Coordinates of C-alpha atoms and ligand atoms in Angstrom, one line a residue:
M156 CA 9.5 127.7 35.2
R157 CA 6.3 126.0 34.2
I158 CA 3.3 128.2 34.1
R159 CA 0.6 125.6 34.3
P160 CA -2.3 126.7 32.2
V161 CA -4.4 123.6 32.7
L162 CA -4.1 122.5 36.3
G163 CA -3.4 124.6 39.4
V164 CA -0.6 123.3 41.6
T165 CA -3.1 122.1 44.2
S166 CA -5.2 120.1 41.8
L167 CA -2.1 118.9 40.0
A168 CA -0.5 117.7 43.2
A169 CA -3.7 116.0 44.2
A170 CA -4.1 114.3 40.9
L171 CA -0.5 113.1 40.8
L172 CA 0.2 112.2 44.3
V173 CA -2.9 110.1 45.0
A174 CA -3.6 111.2 48.6
P175 CA -3.0 114.9 49.0
S176 CA -1.7 115.9 52.4
P177 CA -3.9 118.1 54.5
A178 CA -2.0 121.2 53.5
Q179 CA -2.5 120.4 49.9
A180 CA -6.2 119.5 50.3
G181 CA -6.4 122.9 51.9
G182 CA -8.3 121.9 55.1
G183 CA -11.2 123.9 53.9
G184 CA -8.9 126.5 52.3
H185 CA -6.5 126.3 49.4
A186 CA -2.8 125.7 49.5
P187 CA -1.1 128.8 48.2
A188 CA 0.1 128.6 44.5
L189 CA 3.8 128.2 44.2
G190 CA 5.4 131.5 43.3
P191 CA 8.9 132.8 43.4
T192 CA 9.0 133.4 47.2
A193 CA 7.6 131.5 50.1
T194 CA 8.2 132.0 53.8
G195 CA 7.4 129.8 56.7
Y196 CA 8.4 126.7 58.7
G197 CA 8.6 123.0 58.6
G198 CA 10.8 122.6 55.5
A199 CA 11.2 124.3 52.2
V200 CA 11.7 123.5 48.5
S201 CA 12.8 125.6 45.6
T202 CA 13.0 124.4 42.0
V203 CA 12.3 125.8 38.6
D204 CA 9.1 123.8 38.3
P205 CA 5.9 123.8 40.4
T206 CA 5.3 120.0 39.9
A207 CA 8.8 119.2 41.1
T208 CA 8.4 121.6 44.1
A209 CA 5.0 120.1 44.9
V210 CA 6.4 116.6 44.9
G211 CA 9.3 117.6 47.2
L212 CA 7.0 119.4 49.6
D213 CA 4.7 116.3 49.7
I214 CA 7.7 114.1 50.7
L215 CA 8.5 116.6 53.5
R216 CA 4.9 116.6 54.7
R217 CA 4.9 112.9 54.8
G218 CA 7.9 112.9 57.1
G219 CA 10.7 112.6 54.6
N220 CA 13.9 114.5 55.1
A221 CA 15.6 117.0 52.7
V222 CA 17.5 114.2 50.9
D223 CA 14.3 112.3 50.3
A224 CA 12.5 115.4 49.0
A225 CA 15.5 116.4 46.8
V226 CA 15.7 113.0 45.1
A227 CA 11.9 112.9 44.5
A228 CA 11.9 116.4 43.1
A229 CA 15.0 115.7 41.0
A230 CA 13.3 112.6 39.5
T231 CA 10.3 114.7 38.7
L232 CA 12.5 117.4 37.0
G233 CA 13.7 114.5 34.9
V234 CA 10.2 114.3 33.6
T235 CA 9.1 117.9 33.4
E236 CA 12.5 119.5 32.6
P237 CA 13.8 116.7 30.4
F238 CA 15.9 119.0 28.2
S239 CA 17.9 120.2 31.2
A240 CA 18.5 117.1 33.4
G241 CA 17.6 113.5 33.9
I242 CA 19.0 110.0 34.3
G243 CA 21.0 110.4 31.1
G244 CA 23.2 113.0 32.7
G245 CA 25.2 114.0 35.8
G246 CA 25.6 116.5 38.5
F247 CA 26.8 117.6 41.9
F248 CA 24.9 117.0 45.2
V249 CA 25.9 119.0 48.3
Y250 CA 24.4 118.0 51.7
Y251 CA 24.5 119.7 55.1
D252 CA 23.9 117.3 57.9
A253 CA 22.3 119.2 60.8
R254 CA 23.1 116.6 63.4
K255 CA 26.8 116.2 62.4
R256 CA 27.1 119.9 61.4
S257 CA 29.1 118.8 58.4
V258 CA 28.9 119.3 54.6
S259 CA 29.4 116.4 52.3
T260 CA 29.3 116.2 48.5
I261 CA 28.6 113.6 45.8
D262 CA 30.4 114.0 42.5
G263 CA 28.0 112.4 40.0
R264 CA 29.7 113.9 37.0
E265 CA 29.8 111.9 33.8
S266 CA 33.0 110.0 33.0
G267 CA 34.5 109.7 29.5
P268 CA 35.2 106.3 28.0
A269 CA 38.3 104.4 29.2
T270 CA 39.6 104.7 25.7
M271 CA 39.2 108.5 25.4
K272 CA 42.2 110.3 24.0
E273 CA 43.2 113.9 24.1
T274 CA 42.3 114.1 20.4
H275 CA 38.7 112.9 21.1
F276 CA 37.2 115.9 19.5
I277 CA 39.7 116.3 16.6
D278 CA 38.4 115.2 13.2
P279 CA 41.0 112.7 11.9
A280 CA 40.0 113.6 8.4
D281 CA 41.6 117.1 8.6
N282 CA 43.1 117.3 12.1
T283 CA 40.9 120.2 13.1
P284 CA 38.4 120.3 16.1
Y285 CA 34.8 119.4 15.3
E286 CA 32.3 122.2 15.2
F287 CA 30.6 122.4 18.6
A288 CA 27.2 121.3 17.1
E289 CA 28.8 118.4 15.3
A290 CA 30.5 117.2 18.5
R291 CA 27.3 117.7 20.5
V292 CA 24.9 115.7 18.4
S293 CA 27.0 112.6 18.2
G294 CA 27.8 109.6 20.3
L295 CA 31.2 111.1 21.0
S296 CA 29.8 113.6 23.5
V297 CA 28.2 111.1 25.8
G298 CA 29.7 110.4 29.1
A299 CA 28.7 107.6 31.5
P300 CA 25.8 109.2 33.4
G301 CA 26.0 109.6 37.2
T302 CA 22.6 111.0 38.1
L303 CA 20.8 107.8 39.0
A304 CA 23.8 106.5 41.0
T305 CA 23.8 109.9 42.8
W306 CA 20.1 109.6 43.8
Q307 CA 20.6 106.1 45.1
S308 CA 23.7 107.0 47.0
A309 CA 22.2 110.1 48.6
A310 CA 19.0 108.2 49.6
R311 CA 21.0 105.3 51.1
K312 CA 23.6 107.5 52.9
W313 CA 21.3 110.3 54.2
G314 CA 17.7 109.7 53.3
T315 CA 15.0 107.8 55.1
K316 CA 13.0 106.4 52.2
S317 CA 13.8 103.9 49.5
L318 CA 14.8 105.0 46.0
P319 CA 11.8 103.1 44.5
S320 CA 9.4 105.1 46.7
L321 CA 11.1 108.3 45.6
L322 CA 10.9 107.5 41.9
E323 CA 7.2 106.7 42.0
P324 CA 5.7 110.2 42.2
A325 CA 7.8 111.1 39.1
A326 CA 6.7 108.0 37.3
R327 CA 3.1 109.1 38.0
V328 CA 3.8 112.5 36.5
A329 CA 5.3 110.8 33.4
D330 CA 2.3 108.5 33.1
K331 CA -0.5 111.1 33.6
G332 CA 1.3 113.9 31.9
F333 CA 1.7 117.6 32.6
P334 CA 0.7 120.7 30.6
V335 CA 3.1 122.0 28.1
D336 CA 4.1 125.6 28.7
A337 CA 5.7 128.2 26.5
T338 CA 9.3 127.5 27.7
F339 CA 9.0 123.7 27.2
R340 CA 7.6 124.3 23.7
Q341 CA 10.4 126.8 22.9
Q342 CA 13.1 124.4 24.1
I343 CA 11.8 121.9 21.6
A344 CA 11.5 124.5 18.9
D345 CA 15.1 125.6 19.4
N346 CA 16.2 121.9 19.1
A347 CA 13.8 120.9 16.3
A348 CA 16.5 120.2 13.7
A349 CA 18.5 118.0 16.0
F350 CA 15.5 116.3 17.6
G351 CA 14.1 115.6 14.1
Q352 CA 17.0 113.3 13.2
F353 CA 16.0 110.6 15.7
D354 CA 12.8 108.6 15.7
A355 CA 12.5 108.2 19.5
T356 CA 13.1 112.0 20.1
K357 CA 10.7 112.9 17.3
A358 CA 8.0 110.7 18.6
L359 CA 8.2 112.2 22.1
Y360 CA 8.8 115.8 21.4
L361 CA 7.8 116.5 17.8
P362 CA 4.3 114.9 17.6
N363 CA 3.0 115.4 14.0
G364 CA 6.4 116.8 13.0
A365 CA 6.2 119.9 15.2
P366 CA 6.6 121.0 18.9
P367 CA 3.5 120.3 21.0
A368 CA 1.1 123.1 21.5
V369 CA 1.2 125.1 24.7
G370 CA -1.5 123.7 27.0
S371 CA -1.4 120.2 25.5
T372 CA -0.6 117.3 27.8
Q373 CA 2.9 115.9 27.6
R374 CA 3.2 112.3 28.7
N375 CA 6.2 110.0 28.7
P376 CA 5.1 106.4 29.4
D377 CA 8.5 105.1 28.4
L378 CA 10.2 107.1 31.1
A379 CA 7.5 106.0 33.7
A380 CA 8.3 102.4 32.7
T381 CA 12.1 103.0 33.0
Y382 CA 11.7 104.5 36.5
R383 CA 9.5 101.5 37.5
L384 CA 12.0 99.1 36.0
I385 CA 14.8 100.7 38.1
A386 CA 12.5 100.5 41.1
K387 CA 12.0 96.8 40.5
Q388 CA 15.5 95.7 39.4
G389 CA 17.7 98.3 41.0
I390 CA 20.0 100.9 39.4
D391 CA 22.2 98.2 37.9
V392 CA 19.7 97.9 35.1
L393 CA 21.0 101.3 33.9
Y394 CA 24.7 100.5 34.6
E395 CA 24.8 96.8 33.6
G396 CA 21.5 95.6 32.4
A397 CA 18.9 96.2 29.7
V398 CA 18.9 100.0 29.9
A399 CA 22.8 100.0 29.8
R400 CA 22.7 98.0 26.6
D401 CA 20.2 100.4 25.1
I402 CA 22.4 103.4 26.1
V403 CA 25.5 101.8 24.6
R404 CA 23.7 100.8 21.4
T405 CA 22.5 104.4 21.0
V406 CA 25.9 105.9 21.5
Q407 CA 27.8 103.4 19.3
N408 CA 25.2 103.3 16.6
P409 CA 23.2 106.6 16.7
P410 CA 19.6 105.7 15.6
V411 CA 19.4 108.2 12.8
S412 CA 16.0 108.3 11.3
S413 CA 15.4 107.2 7.8
N414 CA 12.5 109.8 7.8
P415 CA 14.0 112.9 9.5
V416 CA 12.1 116.1 10.3
G417 CA 14.2 118.9 8.9
S418 CA 17.8 118.6 8.0
W419 CA 21.0 118.5 10.1
T420 CA 24.2 120.0 8.7
F421 CA 26.7 117.6 10.1
P422 CA 27.4 113.9 10.0
I423 CA 26.1 112.2 13.1
R424 CA 29.1 110.3 14.4
P425 CA 29.2 107.3 16.7
G426 CA 30.9 107.3 20.1
T427 CA 33.0 104.8 21.9
L428 CA 31.4 104.5 25.3
T429 CA 31.1 100.8 26.2
L430 CA 29.2 98.6 28.6
S431 CA 32.2 98.3 30.8
D432 CA 32.4 102.1 30.9
L433 CA 28.9 102.1 32.4
K434 CA 29.6 99.1 34.6
N435 CA 32.8 100.8 36.0
Y436 CA 31.1 104.1 36.6
E437 CA 31.9 105.3 40.1
L438 CA 30.6 108.2 42.2
R439 CA 33.2 110.3 44.0
Y440 CA 32.8 111.9 47.4
P441 CA 35.2 114.8 47.5
A442 CA 35.4 117.1 50.5
P443 CA 33.7 120.4 49.7
T444 CA 35.6 123.5 49.0
K445 CA 35.6 125.8 52.1
S446 CA 36.4 129.4 52.5
K447 CA 35.6 132.3 54.7
F448 CA 33.9 135.5 53.7
R449 CA 33.4 138.0 56.5
D450 CA 31.6 136.0 59.2
L451 CA 30.4 133.4 56.8
T452 CA 31.8 130.0 55.9
V453 CA 31.1 129.1 52.3
Y454 CA 31.0 125.5 51.2
G455 CA 31.1 124.6 47.5
M456 CA 31.7 121.8 45.0
N457 CA 35.2 120.6 44.5
T458 CA 36.7 119.3 41.2
P459 CA 35.8 118.2 38.6
S460 CA 33.6 121.3 39.1
S461 CA 35.5 124.5 39.1
G462 CA 32.5 126.2 40.8
G463 CA 33.6 126.0 44.4
V464 CA 37.2 127.1 43.7
A465 CA 36.2 130.0 41.4
V466 CA 33.4 131.3 43.7
S467 CA 35.8 131.0 46.7
E468 CA 38.7 132.8 45.0
A469 CA 36.4 135.6 43.8
L470 CA 34.9 136.0 47.3
N471 CA 38.4 136.2 48.8
I472 CA 39.4 138.9 46.4
L473 CA 36.2 140.8 47.1
E474 CA 36.9 140.6 50.8
T475 CA 40.2 142.5 50.3
A476 CA 38.3 145.5 49.0
G477 CA 36.4 146.6 52.1
L478 CA 33.1 146.8 50.2
S479 CA 29.9 148.3 51.7
K480 CA 26.4 148.8 50.5
A481 CA 27.0 152.5 50.5
D482 CA 29.0 152.2 47.2
V483 CA 27.2 150.0 44.7
T484 CA 29.4 150.9 41.8
K485 CA 32.5 150.0 43.7
A486 CA 31.0 146.7 44.7
L487 CA 30.1 145.9 41.2
H488 CA 33.5 147.0 39.9
Y489 CA 35.2 144.6 42.3
Y490 CA 32.7 141.9 41.5
L491 CA 33.5 142.1 37.8
E492 CA 37.3 142.3 38.3
S493 CA 37.3 139.4 40.8
S494 CA 35.3 137.3 38.4
A495 CA 37.7 137.9 35.5
L496 CA 40.7 137.1 37.7
S497 CA 39.3 133.9 39.1
F498 CA 38.2 132.8 35.6
A499 CA 41.7 133.3 34.3
D500 CA 43.0 131.1 37.1
R501 CA 40.4 128.4 36.8
N502 CA 41.0 128.2 33.1
R503 CA 44.7 127.8 33.6
Y504 CA 44.7 125.5 36.7
V505 CA 41.4 123.7 37.3
G506 CA 40.5 120.4 35.8
A507 CA 39.5 116.9 37.0
Y508 CA 43.1 116.1 38.1
T509 CA 44.3 119.3 39.6
K510 CA 46.4 118.7 42.7
N511 CA 44.9 119.5 46.0
S512 CA 47.9 121.7 46.9
V513 CA 47.0 123.9 43.8
L514 CA 43.4 124.0 44.7
Q515 CA 44.2 125.0 48.3
K516 CA 46.4 127.8 47.0
L517 CA 43.7 129.1 44.7
V518 CA 41.2 129.4 47.6
S519 CA 43.7 130.9 50.1
D520 CA 43.6 134.5 51.4
G521 CA 47.3 134.9 50.4
W522 CA 46.5 134.1 46.8
A523 CA 43.5 136.5 46.9
K524 CA 45.9 139.3 48.0
Q525 CA 48.3 138.4 45.1
R526 CA 45.5 138.7 42.6
A527 CA 43.6 141.7 44.2
C528 CA 46.7 143.9 44.2
Q529 CA 46.2 144.3 40.5
I530 CA 42.7 145.8 40.8
K531 CA 42.6 149.6 40.5
P532 CA 39.7 151.4 42.2
G533 CA 39.3 153.8 39.3
A534 CA 40.2 151.9 36.2
A535 CA 39.1 148.5 35.0
L536 CA 41.7 145.9 34.0
T537 CA 42.0 145.1 30.3
K538 CA 40.4 141.8 29.6
P539 CA 41.3 139.1 29.2
V540 CA 43.6 139.2 32.2
P541 CA 46.4 136.7 32.4
P542 CA 46.2 133.9 35.0
G543 CA 48.4 134.3 38.0
D544 CA 51.6 132.4 38.4
I545 CA 51.1 130.2 41.4
T546 CA 54.8 129.6 41.8
A547 CA 55.5 133.3 42.2
T548 CA 54.9 135.7 45.0
G549 CA 53.5 139.2 44.7
C550 CA 51.5 140.5 41.7
T551 CA 53.0 138.3 39.0
P552 CA 50.8 137.5 36.1
A553 CA 51.8 134.6 33.8
T554 CA 50.6 134.3 30.2
V555 CA 47.3 134.6 28.4
G556 CA 43.9 133.2 29.3
G557 CA 41.5 131.1 27.3
P558 CA 38.0 131.5 26.2
T559 CA 35.1 130.3 28.3
E560 CA 31.8 128.8 27.5
Q561 CA 28.2 129.7 28.3
G562 CA 25.0 127.8 28.4
Q563 CA 21.5 127.9 29.6
S564 CA 20.8 124.2 30.2
T565 CA 20.9 122.4 33.5
T566 CA 18.7 122.8 36.5
N567 CA 19.1 123.5 40.2
L568 CA 17.1 122.7 43.3
T569 CA 17.4 123.6 47.0
V570 CA 15.7 121.7 49.8
A571 CA 15.7 122.1 53.6
D572 CA 13.8 120.1 56.2
R573 CA 12.5 120.8 59.6
W574 CA 15.6 119.1 61.2
G575 CA 17.8 121.6 59.5
N576 CA 19.3 119.3 56.9
I577 CA 20.0 121.0 53.5
V578 CA 20.4 119.8 49.9
E579 CA 21.8 122.0 47.2
Y580 CA 21.9 120.0 43.9
T581 CA 22.8 121.1 40.4
F582 CA 22.4 118.5 37.6
T583 CA 22.4 118.6 33.9
I584 CA 22.6 116.9 30.5
E585 CA 24.9 119.8 29.4
Q586 CA 23.2 121.6 26.4
T587 CA 19.4 122.1 26.5
G588 CA 18.4 118.9 24.9
G589 CA 21.6 117.1 25.6
N590 CA 22.9 115.2 22.6
A591 CA 19.4 115.1 21.1
M592 CA 19.1 111.3 21.3
V593 CA 16.2 109.9 23.4
V594 CA 17.3 106.3 24.2
P595 CA 14.7 104.3 22.1
G596 CA 12.0 102.8 24.4
R597 CA 13.5 104.4 27.5
G598 CA 12.1 107.9 27.4
F599 CA 15.2 109.9 28.4
L600 CA 17.8 112.0 26.6
L601 CA 21.5 111.3 26.6
N602 CA 24.0 113.9 27.8
N603 CA 26.6 115.7 25.7
E604 CA 28.7 116.4 28.8
L605 CA 32.0 115.5 27.2
T606 CA 31.8 118.7 25.1
D607 CA 32.7 120.5 28.4
F608 CA 36.2 119.4 27.7
N609 CA 38.3 121.8 25.8
F610 CA 38.7 120.4 22.3
T611 CA 42.3 121.8 22.0
N612 CA 44.7 123.4 24.4
T613 CA 43.3 126.9 25.3
Q614 CA 46.3 127.7 27.6
A615 CA 49.3 127.1 25.3
P616 CA 52.2 127.3 25.8
A617 CA 51.1 126.1 29.3
A618 CA 49.2 122.8 29.8
D619 CA 45.4 122.9 29.6
P620 CA 43.9 121.0 32.7
N621 CA 40.7 120.4 30.8
L622 CA 41.6 118.3 27.8
P623 CA 40.0 114.9 27.3
G624 CA 41.7 111.8 28.7
P625 CA 40.9 108.1 29.6
G626 CA 37.9 107.9 31.9
K627 CA 38.3 111.6 32.7
R628 CA 35.5 113.9 33.9
P629 CA 35.1 117.2 32.1
R630 CA 35.5 120.4 34.1
S631 CA 32.2 121.9 35.2
S632 CA 31.0 125.3 36.4
M633 CA 28.2 124.0 38.5
S634 CA 28.3 125.7 41.9
P635 CA 25.9 124.3 44.4
T636 CA 26.7 126.4 47.5
I637 CA 25.9 126.2 51.2
V638 CA 26.8 129.1 53.5
L639 CA 26.9 128.9 57.3
Q640 CA 27.0 131.8 59.7
D641 CA 28.4 131.2 63.2
G642 CA 28.2 127.5 62.4
K643 CA 24.5 127.6 61.6
P644 CA 22.8 127.5 58.1
F645 CA 22.4 130.9 56.6
L646 CA 21.9 130.4 52.9
A647 CA 21.9 127.7 50.2
L648 CA 21.9 128.5 46.5
G649 CA 22.8 127.4 43.0
S650 CA 21.9 128.0 39.4
P651 CA 22.2 126.6 35.8
G652 CA 23.8 128.6 33.0
G653 CA 27.1 127.0 32.0
A654 CA 30.1 129.1 33.0
T655 CA 27.8 131.9 34.0
I656 CA 26.7 129.7 37.0
I657 CA 29.8 130.9 38.8
T658 CA 29.1 134.6 38.4
T659 CA 25.3 134.2 39.1
V660 CA 26.1 132.5 42.4
L661 CA 28.7 135.1 43.2
Q662 CA 26.4 138.0 42.3
I663 CA 23.5 136.7 44.4
L664 CA 25.9 136.4 47.3
L665 CA 27.2 140.0 46.6
N666 CA 23.7 141.3 46.5
R667 CA 22.6 139.6 49.7
V668 CA 25.7 139.9 51.8
V669 CA 27.5 143.0 50.7
L670 CA 24.7 145.1 49.3
G671 CA 22.3 144.0 52.1
Q672 CA 19.4 143.1 49.8
S673 CA 16.7 140.7 50.9
L674 CA 17.1 137.2 49.3
P675 CA 14.2 137.7 46.9
A676 CA 15.6 141.1 45.8
A677 CA 19.1 139.6 45.4
M678 CA 17.7 136.9 43.2
A679 CA 15.6 139.2 41.1
A680 CA 18.2 141.9 40.6
P681 CA 19.6 142.3 37.1
R682 CA 22.7 140.2 36.4
A683 CA 26.0 140.6 34.6
S684 CA 28.8 138.1 34.0
Q685 CA 32.5 138.9 33.4
R686 CA 34.3 135.7 32.6
N687 CA 37.5 137.2 31.5
T688 CA 36.4 138.3 28.1
A689 CA 36.7 141.7 26.5
G690 CA 33.0 142.5 26.9
I691 CA 30.8 141.9 30.0
Q692 CA 27.7 139.9 29.3
A693 CA 24.8 141.6 30.9
E694 CA 21.0 141.5 31.0
P695 CA 19.6 144.7 29.5
S696 CA 18.4 146.1 32.8
F697 CA 21.8 145.7 34.3
R698 CA 23.5 147.7 31.5
T699 CA 20.8 150.4 31.7
T700 CA 21.1 150.8 35.4
Y701 CA 24.8 150.3 36.1
G702 CA 26.4 150.6 32.6
P703 CA 27.2 154.3 32.6
A704 CA 29.0 154.3 36.0
L705 CA 30.9 151.1 35.1
T706 CA 31.8 152.3 31.6
A707 CA 33.2 155.4 33.2
L708 CA 35.6 153.1 35.1
G709 CA 36.7 151.5 31.8
H710 CA 34.5 148.4 31.8
T711 CA 33.3 147.3 28.3
F712 CA 30.0 145.6 27.6
G713 CA 29.4 143.0 24.9
P714 CA 26.0 142.5 23.3
D715 CA 23.2 142.1 25.9
V716 CA 21.9 138.7 26.7
P717 CA 18.2 138.3 27.6
E718 CA 18.8 136.5 30.9
L719 CA 21.5 134.9 33.0
G720 CA 20.8 131.8 35.1
A721 CA 17.7 130.3 36.7
A722 CA 18.7 130.2 40.4
T723 CA 17.0 128.6 43.4
A724 CA 17.9 129.4 47.0
I725 CA 16.7 129.1 50.6
E726 CA 17.6 131.5 53.5
F727 CA 17.4 130.3 57.1
T728 CA 16.0 132.9 59.5
R729 CA 17.1 133.3 63.1
G730 CA 13.7 132.1 64.4
G731 CA 14.1 128.7 62.6
G732 CA 12.1 129.7 59.6
F733 CA 12.8 129.6 55.8
I734 CA 12.7 132.0 53.0
A735 CA 12.5 129.9 49.9
S736 CA 13.3 131.8 46.7
A737 CA 13.1 131.1 43.0
E738 CA 13.3 133.2 39.9
P739 CA 10.4 135.6 39.5
V740 CA 10.8 135.9 35.7
R741 CA 13.9 134.1 34.2
R742 CA 13.1 130.9 32.4
G743 CA 9.4 131.5 33.0
G744 CA 9.8 131.8 36.7
G745 CA 10.4 129.2 39.3
A746 CA 8.5 127.6 42.2
A747 CA 9.3 128.0 45.9
G748 CA 7.3 126.5 48.7
V749 CA 7.4 125.8 52.4
V750 CA 5.6 123.2 54.5
H751 CA 3.9 125.6 56.8
P752 CA 3.5 129.0 55.2
K753 CA 3.7 131.9 57.5
Ligands
LIG101 N1 27.7 121.4 31.4 C1 27.8 122.7 32.2 C2 28.7 122.5 33.4 O1 28.8 121.5 33.9 C3 26.5 123.1 32.6 C4 25.6 123.4 31.4 C5 24.8 124.6 31.5 O2 24.4 125.0 32.6 O3 24.5 125.2 30.5 O4 29.2 123.5 33.8

């Protein structure tokens, strides 16, 4: 998403990576600039940012595998996309091992404090939930971060290079700096009031009291030093050592500036995360969700993300409809209906502790039939639709559904190597800008992931599976997805965007598989999101193109949104090649690259 006005990708990579590989040096020519689409061989990387993609490609060129490249690119995104993701946050890593032909996952989601109660986000002064912004910019919202542990675990289990060597390219980017683009500046401007309350955040992102100018060089020597400290001392420094102490101090005693820039409406409350919460942080390795769609096997992220379950349920419902590319309106009608139904069910049933038997039921073909039988070809269901009753048989809805959230934070990357291994990785600090607190002296923002819990029961009189609890992980919508065809890789994709992640992944699959679009076309196509609310959220071009036909079927549109998601994807061609794909326009456009361009 960076448009680099100062350095081209080739010169940037050369400057940052010391010895450019022959392909980067150009061998007499020039490496192609990283745009939204790249086709070729030898491995592929797609991220939102050309620096991160260049770092990932360089690792592949030097013989690293997809996991090595993904970790190095992710560490770089922690520098160049610091408002979306970094070592202060968490995420979900999905890995396809070509030799074993198996899909594994890492749950690096943030955990709440061991002392967290259901009333975590209820103001004791008046017994009402905090405003979202008040909860976000506080110590209360911060979960124990899982991102650094994820990188180390992935590198050790499946990579070929050491974590220190994978952090170093990112440390160099942080040291030398990168040019500020319009999106980077805008993300700061949107957060100026919150960022202005903390000296460390101000110093990094509001130099002279204002966002940095487009084209200026952004450096982060503190983060470079933190990465190098981790390289030297190991990740324990962030979970038990000096960095852990600084995180806990920031959470428990938010370093509110005595000389703020701008004003903040709410009190900035301390949180309760402790050193032992960090020390006790554990990754989980859940089996991926798995479902069939036509001749495809779709693997996704299991709980605490609802992504895999919701995408699978919606695909299963779609499959009952006998869709074809000949009838786009019908395909979109079923896409919107299946999204609404699966959101109703995930809101009712899916949280960190949902029983496996319930999850299995939700992704079963039998359940899809029970839900699909409500959809009418010629008339849209009234939204919100109730969740289904999983104890019943037949078309038996239960009670009412709850609201869903939306965001634009987070980042996603897709990497494949020449051996056929794949990484699909979505990671985040929740809101763009996280909880707005840069850990003093350490150069990274803390997450506000715990605001992904529901503050109060949204499902009453039924239980809400996503209320806070001791050590619990908030439900996510992140949907890193790997699709096989006849047992071989076909497509890997994911996106940021809060709860719209689920519909963005679903819609790209619909476009590619049902409507037969090429991957770049499926990515670029206008998007809409029906998350079981009265009005569909749509990009203006979606409503202009498809609105009249869908409105005639009874669908209702809410106010337009400028854009949904910022996806990355790779398709695997029959001849062993790659189509790497990123956004052409959304979030400023992404960066796709391959090792040997065709
Ligand atoms: N925290 C969100 C989730 O886990 C992602 C945030 C976003 O993409 O805006 O689902």
